[in-house]
Amino acid sequence: MRILFFSCLFVLLYNTTFSQGTDASSKENQFISDLISKMTIEEKVGQMTQYTGFFDITGPAPISGDNRRKYDDIKNGRVGSMLNVKGADQVRAMQKLAVENSRLGIPMIFGYDVIHGYKTISPIPLAEAASWDLQAIQRSARVAATEATAAGLNWTFAPMVDISRDARWGRVMEGAGEDPYLGSRIAAARVQGFQGDDLSANYTLAACTKHFAAYGFVESGKDYNTADIGTSTLYNVVLPPFKATVDAGVMTFMNSFNELNGIPATADKFLQRNVLKGDWGFDGFVVSDWGSIDELVIHGYAQDEEHAAQYAANAGSDMDMESHAYKEYLVSLIEKGRVDISVVDEAASRILRVKYRLGLFDDPYRYCDETREREITMSKENKDAALDMARKSIVLLKNDKSFLPISKSGKKIAIIGHLADSESSPLGNWILAADDNSAVSLLEGISKYDGNEYSYTQGVRLYEGREKFIYELKINTEDRSGIEQAVKLAKESDIVIMNLGEHGFMSGEARSRATLSLPGLQQELLEAVYEANPNVVLVLQTGRPLTITWADDHVPAIINAWQLGTESGHAIAQVLFGDYNPSGKLPMTFPSSIGQVPIYYNHKNTGRPYNADLVFWSHYIDQTNAPLYPFGFGLSYTSFKYENLIVSSSQNTVEVSITVTNTGNYDGEEVVQIYIRDHHSSVVRPIKELKGFEKLAIKKGESKTVKFQLSEKELGFFNNQGKYIFEPGKFSIMVGPNSTDLMEQVIEL
Ligand code: BGC
């Protein structure tokens, strides 16, 4: 009786809330409420349940055990979604089980971690962020969507939009770095790339913004750890990229493993109900992270799995990824009155809405197209897009006396480093669907430039054993036997290209590090080779900022080539030999030493900033405060001159213009960045905040003038009640090529 009452109440509320839209949306609402009214509680809870793939569906059905249970659940309408099933034939067969056997034939939604590409792998997201090229980033997401959708998928668990200031945290490779403004722009671009303008098209899929929230602030950079942050950081730094994706129309959210200020995010009503679904009006659904409902017990929050299901559902986690807690307990929790039926009705409706918009009710097999899958997977067009993205992601960190580019002919060049012949490491971390060893290695990329004489030696092995997503990589810290050979080769060569850094499986989930130096014996190798021949270019490959201070002090040229995906070797070679002029800028500060972490450009002034005379200021006695490379930093083969900064204001709107001239010998691209400082405010603001940027192509000798306009939207901030406010007063307006080298004007608003 009680259940019936709440059910009717929900349908009433639901219809009133959502019925004012257009014809299309009222049709959608009608469809969903009709369907909900036909569903049993078990079927609604089924929609809220997600299983991971468990067998080769095109083979024989499982006979017994867990797999059999999952199989039967799908057939009985007790599963709303699967993850980790891929391939048009597999998805089709799995979908058929649900559609053709369950009472209402509701199709499942198929999710997968398409984080930086499906089979054609693009640079890791942190690398893509270094391009500051929103169009390219959007295109990269679209390529991933095109490949994934042809393989049956209609939901990706991306973009990850966690802001992080701590390079020890391995998952920085998945995000867009440390800045909320850049992070928000990129987050929106990724959603647009995945979802396009028409979600029901068979080449777009639902995006999933994750991990809600504050996962990037885990203590000590240790994955899955606790986050404890204040309201100012939450509202001004952590939440903006999440909000940007809601504004861009993202269809789903994933919550996070961490607890935030004592409440595990999966059970956080404030985040999921008040902020996301309330203040922001998000009308899609929230999926838990893997097993994170069960983990409510382990955190010490819920007493048992039943409580965990109760807390998570009431807090607004709509779908249970692999905890099996909703499936086990939700029906009885409703009967006991501990979860209201309206909670389940709402969650199931949200999930059905996403399926409706994907067009799954029109055609549950819409995304399964074997022919398209064969034709477009790793097509030339997709690889070209990956190459373009890879080149744009490279950051030139040092280039003394124009050491780079390297001449295309007549040189004896040594290539040293274990990573140089790897066809797997450049793919990065989230490469679940990629073919093994499908990256172009650096050696292969360089070999195309056949006018020089090349010799390769590994130097020291970086790793040994299994290179797998689920295993920890074993780093070589003992075997130095290759150093001698490397030194000999360096002595016989004109130039040495050293390819050092991290393997792709050294960053990502559960890959936190306590040091940020070159791992293993690579630093020793670098120093030995440099002593033999100082004409070294360091090609750094990494999933996070590293403290390569020694290299910066010694070697003449350094390029940061992250993990660049399928086309890695081609992209790096084009930069090394000057066929592509690098233009990437760091989306995350490179520290000078591990002790500086967390380090970020948009810090506060403190009451004790720099003091040249006395010791009593906020600093270290054994280390500078300055980063090795600041946020926004990156060089070019050409040079740019900034002049004529003009700042004017009227009615709280600031107009800014600056002229940038290419004064070097190459055509190039430059990312012009604008920062502000609000000098005095009711909640203390950072000494610099990025508020705009423009990427310009400028031919040699040419000048371009860029204009920016800043309004209260950029000049304000969130107060500690979460309200966005603008306070007039003194502001600095700063423009330049990175967050340190800035021209500044102070104005009064
Ligand atoms: C990760 C998520 C991912 C999920 C599904 C979790 O371990 O935290 O980012 O989407 O697994 O694979």
mmCIF file with all atom_site columns, N, CA, C and O and ligand atoms in Angstrom, residues 83-84 113 115 157 171 174 210-211 215 224 254 257 289-290 321 430 509, ligand 1:
data_model
loop_
_atom_site.group_PDB
_atom_site.id
_atom_site.type_symbol
_atom_site.label_atom_id
_atom_site.label_alt_id
_atom_site.label_comp_id
_atom_site.label_asym_id
_atom_site.label_entity_id
_atom_site.label_seq_id
_atom_site.pdbx_PDB_ins_code
_atom_site.Cartn_x
_atom_site.Cartn_y
_atom_site.Cartn_z
_atom_site.occupancy
_atom_site.B_iso_or_equiv
_atom_site.pdbx_formal_charge
_atom_site.auth_seq_id
_atom_site.auth_comp_id
_atom_site.auth_asym_id
_atom_site.auth_atom_id
_atom_site.pdbx_PDB_model_num
ATOM   1  N N  . LEU A 1 83  ? 29.446 -3.528 -18.074 1.00 0.00 ? 83  LEU A N  1
ATOM   2  C CA . LEU A 1 83  ? 30.693 -2.891 -18.481 1.00 0.00 ? 83  LEU A CA 1
ATOM   3  C C  . LEU A 1 83  ? 31.675 -3.972 -18.871 1.00 0.00 ? 83  LEU A C  1
ATOM   4  O O  . LEU A 1 83  ? 31.485 -5.153 -18.517 1.00 0.00 ? 83  LEU A O  1
ATOM   5  N N  . ASN A 1 84  ? 32.662 -3.552 -19.635 1.00 0.00 ? 84  ASN A N  1
ATOM   6  C CA . ASN A 1 84  ? 33.714 -4.469 -20.076 1.00 0.00 ? 84  ASN A CA 1
ATOM   7  C C  . ASN A 1 84  ? 33.230 -5.586 -21.001 1.00 0.00 ? 84  ASN A C  1
ATOM   8  O O  . ASN A 1 84  ? 33.798 -6.675 -21.019 1.00 0.00 ? 84  ASN A O  1
ATOM   9  N N  . ASP A 1 113 ? 35.742 1.790  -20.390 1.00 0.00 ? 113 ASP A N  1
ATOM   10 C CA . ASP A 1 113 ? 36.692 2.886  -20.140 1.00 0.00 ? 113 ASP A CA 1
ATOM   11 C C  . ASP A 1 113 ? 37.387 3.304  -21.432 1.00 0.00 ? 113 ASP A C  1
ATOM   12 O O  . ASP A 1 113 ? 38.519 2.896  -21.705 1.00 0.00 ? 113 ASP A O  1
ATOM   13 N N  . ILE A 1 115 ? 39.048 5.984  -22.463 1.00 0.00 ? 115 ILE A N  1
ATOM   14 C CA . ILE A 1 115 ? 39.553 7.178  -21.776 1.00 0.00 ? 115 ILE A CA 1
ATOM   15 C C  . ILE A 1 115 ? 40.407 8.022  -22.710 1.00 0.00 ? 115 ILE A C  1
ATOM   16 O O  . ILE A 1 115 ? 40.286 9.238  -22.759 1.00 0.00 ? 115 ILE A O  1
ATOM   17 N N  . PHE A 1 157 ? 33.302 5.812  -19.728 1.00 0.00 ? 157 PHE A N  1
ATOM   18 C CA . PHE A 1 157 ? 33.554 6.349  -18.387 1.00 0.00 ? 157 PHE A CA 1
ATOM   19 C C  . PHE A 1 157 ? 34.608 7.453  -18.481 1.00 0.00 ? 157 PHE A C  1
ATOM   20 O O  . PHE A 1 157 ? 35.703 7.355  -17.922 1.00 0.00 ? 157 PHE A O  1
ATOM   21 N N  . ARG A 1 171 ? 46.852 9.009  -10.939 1.00 0.00 ? 171 ARG A N  1
ATOM   22 C CA . ARG A 1 171 ? 45.735 9.283  -11.843 1.00 0.00 ? 171 ARG A CA 1
ATOM   23 C C  . ARG A 1 171 ? 45.768 10.696 -12.419 1.00 0.00 ? 171 ARG A C  1
ATOM   24 O O  . ARG A 1 171 ? 44.859 11.064 -13.169 1.00 0.00 ? 171 ARG A O  1
ATOM   25 N N  . GLU A 1 174 ? 45.143 10.943 -16.129 1.00 0.00 ? 174 GLU A N  1
ATOM   26 C CA . GLU A 1 174 ? 43.798 10.832 -16.705 1.00 0.00 ? 174 GLU A CA 1
ATOM   27 C C  . GLU A 1 174 ? 43.058 12.152 -16.810 1.00 0.00 ? 174 GLU A C  1
ATOM   28 O O  . GLU A 1 174 ? 41.967 12.218 -17.369 1.00 0.00 ? 174 GLU A O  1
ATOM   29 N N  . LYS A 1 210 ? 33.750 12.040 -14.153 1.00 0.00 ? 210 LYS A N  1
ATOM   30 C CA . LYS A 1 210 ? 34.182 11.361 -12.928 1.00 0.00 ? 210 LYS A CA 1
ATOM   31 C C  . LYS A 1 210 ? 35.413 12.054 -12.375 1.00 0.00 ? 210 LYS A C  1
ATOM   32 O O  . LYS A 1 210 ? 36.038 12.827 -13.112 1.00 0.00 ? 210 LYS A O  1
ATOM   33 N N  . HIS A 1 211 ? 35.775 11.849 -11.131 1.00 0.00 ? 211 HIS A N  1
ATOM   34 C CA . HIS A 1 211 ? 35.113 11.050 -10.091 1.00 0.00 ? 211 HIS A CA 1
ATOM   35 C C  . HIS A 1 211 ? 34.590 12.052 -9.083  1.00 0.00 ? 211 HIS A C  1
ATOM   36 O O  . HIS A 1 211 ? 35.389 12.788 -8.505  1.00 0.00 ? 211 HIS A O  1
ATOM   37 N N  . TYR A 1 215 ? 38.508 13.511 -5.667  1.00 0.00 ? 215 TYR A N  1
ATOM   38 C CA . TYR A 1 215 ? 39.406 12.345 -5.739  1.00 0.00 ? 215 TYR A CA 1
ATOM   39 C C  . TYR A 1 215 ? 40.856 12.791 -6.010  1.00 0.00 ? 215 TYR A C  1
ATOM   40 O O  . TYR A 1 215 ? 41.806 12.152 -5.573  1.00 0.00 ? 215 TYR A O  1
ATOM   41 N N  . TYR A 1 224 ? 43.021 6.149  -3.742  1.00 0.00 ? 224 TYR A N  1
ATOM   42 C CA . TYR A 1 224 ? 41.889 5.683  -2.916  1.00 0.00 ? 224 TYR A CA 1
ATOM   43 C C  . TYR A 1 224 ? 41.879 6.312  -1.519  1.00 0.00 ? 224 TYR A C  1
ATOM   44 O O  . TYR A 1 224 ? 41.100 5.909  -0.665  1.00 0.00 ? 224 TYR A O  1
ATOM   45 N N  . MET A 1 254 ? 30.037 9.672  -12.473 1.00 0.00 ? 254 MET A N  1
ATOM   46 C CA . MET A 1 254 ? 30.497 8.570  -11.614 1.00 0.00 ? 254 MET A CA 1
ATOM   47 C C  . MET A 1 254 ? 30.984 9.184  -10.310 1.00 0.00 ? 254 MET A C  1
ATOM   48 O O  . MET A 1 254 ? 31.665 10.212 -10.335 1.00 0.00 ? 254 MET A O  1
ATOM   49 N N  . PHE A 1 257 ? 35.894 6.947  -5.090  1.00 0.00 ? 257 PHE A N  1
ATOM   50 C CA . PHE A 1 257 ? 36.243 6.004  -4.017  1.00 0.00 ? 257 PHE A CA 1
ATOM   51 C C  . PHE A 1 257 ? 36.493 6.709  -2.687  1.00 0.00 ? 257 PHE A C  1
ATOM   52 O O  . PHE A 1 257 ? 36.319 6.121  -1.635  1.00 0.00 ? 257 PHE A O  1
ATOM   53 N N  . ASP A 1 289 ? 31.432 4.165  -8.363  1.00 0.00 ? 289 ASP A N  1
ATOM   54 C CA . ASP A 1 289 ? 32.663 3.603  -8.916  1.00 0.00 ? 289 ASP A CA 1
ATOM   55 C C  . ASP A 1 289 ? 32.690 2.113  -8.542  1.00 0.00 ? 289 ASP A C  1
ATOM   56 O O  . ASP A 1 289 ? 31.883 1.637  -7.749  1.00 0.00 ? 289 ASP A O  1
ATOM   57 N N  . TRP A 1 290 ? 33.613 1.408  -9.118  1.00 0.00 ? 290 TRP A N  1
ATOM   58 C CA . TRP A 1 290 ? 33.646 -0.059 -9.004  1.00 0.00 ? 290 TRP A CA 1
ATOM   59 C C  . TRP A 1 290 ? 33.659 -0.497 -7.522  1.00 0.00 ? 290 TRP A C  1
ATOM   60 O O  . TRP A 1 290 ? 34.615 -0.229 -6.796  1.00 0.00 ? 290 TRP A O  1
ATOM   61 N N  . MET A 1 321 ? 27.793 -0.198 -9.561  1.00 0.00 ? 321 MET A N  1
ATOM   62 C CA . MET A 1 321 ? 28.780 -0.894 -10.390 1.00 0.00 ? 321 MET A CA 1
ATOM   63 C C  . MET A 1 321 ? 29.459 -1.984 -9.572  1.00 0.00 ? 321 MET A C  1
ATOM   64 O O  . MET A 1 321 ? 30.280 -1.710 -8.704  1.00 0.00 ? 321 MET A O  1
ATOM   65 N N  . TRP A 1 430 ? 45.195 3.614  -19.921 1.00 0.00 ? 430 TRP A N  1
ATOM   66 C CA . TRP A 1 430 ? 43.830 3.110  -20.161 1.00 0.00 ? 430 TRP A CA 1
ATOM   67 C C  . TRP A 1 430 ? 43.714 2.589  -21.585 1.00 0.00 ? 430 TRP A C  1
ATOM   68 O O  . TRP A 1 430 ? 43.247 3.300  -22.464 1.00 0.00 ? 430 TRP A O  1
ATOM   69 N N  . GLU A 1 509 ? 45.509 4.385  -12.390 1.00 0.00 ? 509 GLU A N  1
ATOM   70 C CA . GLU A 1 509 ? 44.903 3.936  -11.131 1.00 0.00 ? 509 GLU A CA 1
ATOM   71 C C  . GLU A 1 509 ? 45.876 3.075  -10.318 1.00 0.00 ? 509 GLU A C  1
ATOM   72 O O  . GLU A 1 509 ? 46.558 2.207  -10.862 1.00 0.00 ? 509 GLU A O  1
HETATM 73 C C1 . BGC B 2 .   ? 37.951 3.349  -11.790 1.00 0.00 ? 1   BGC B C1 1
HETATM 74 C C2 . BGC B 2 .   ? 37.031 4.083  -12.736 1.00 0.00 ? 1   BGC B C2 1
HETATM 75 C C3 . BGC B 2 .   ? 36.648 3.173  -13.876 1.00 0.00 ? 1   BGC B C3 1
HETATM 76 C C4 . BGC B 2 .   ? 35.987 1.941  -13.296 1.00 0.00 ? 1   BGC B C4 1
HETATM 77 C C5 . BGC B 2 .   ? 35.466 0.985  -14.342 1.00 0.00 ? 1   BGC B C5 1
HETATM 78 C C6 . BGC B 2 .   ? 37.415 1.994  -11.390 1.00 0.00 ? 1   BGC B C6 1
HETATM 79 O O1 . BGC B 2 .   ? 38.367 1.249  -10.725 1.00 0.00 ? 1   BGC B O1 1
HETATM 80 O O2 . BGC B 2 .   ? 38.178 4.160  -10.652 1.00 0.00 ? 1   BGC B O2 1
HETATM 81 O O3 . BGC B 2 .   ? 37.658 5.256  -13.196 1.00 0.00 ? 1   BGC B O3 1
HETATM 82 O O4 . BGC B 2 .   ? 35.813 3.835  -14.772 1.00 0.00 ? 1   BGC B O4 1
HETATM 83 O O5 . BGC B 2 .   ? 36.925 1.277  -12.493 1.00 0.00 ? 1   BGC B O5 1
HETATM 84 O O6 . BGC B 2 .   ? 36.484 0.331  -14.985 1.00 0.00 ? 1   BGC B O6 1
#
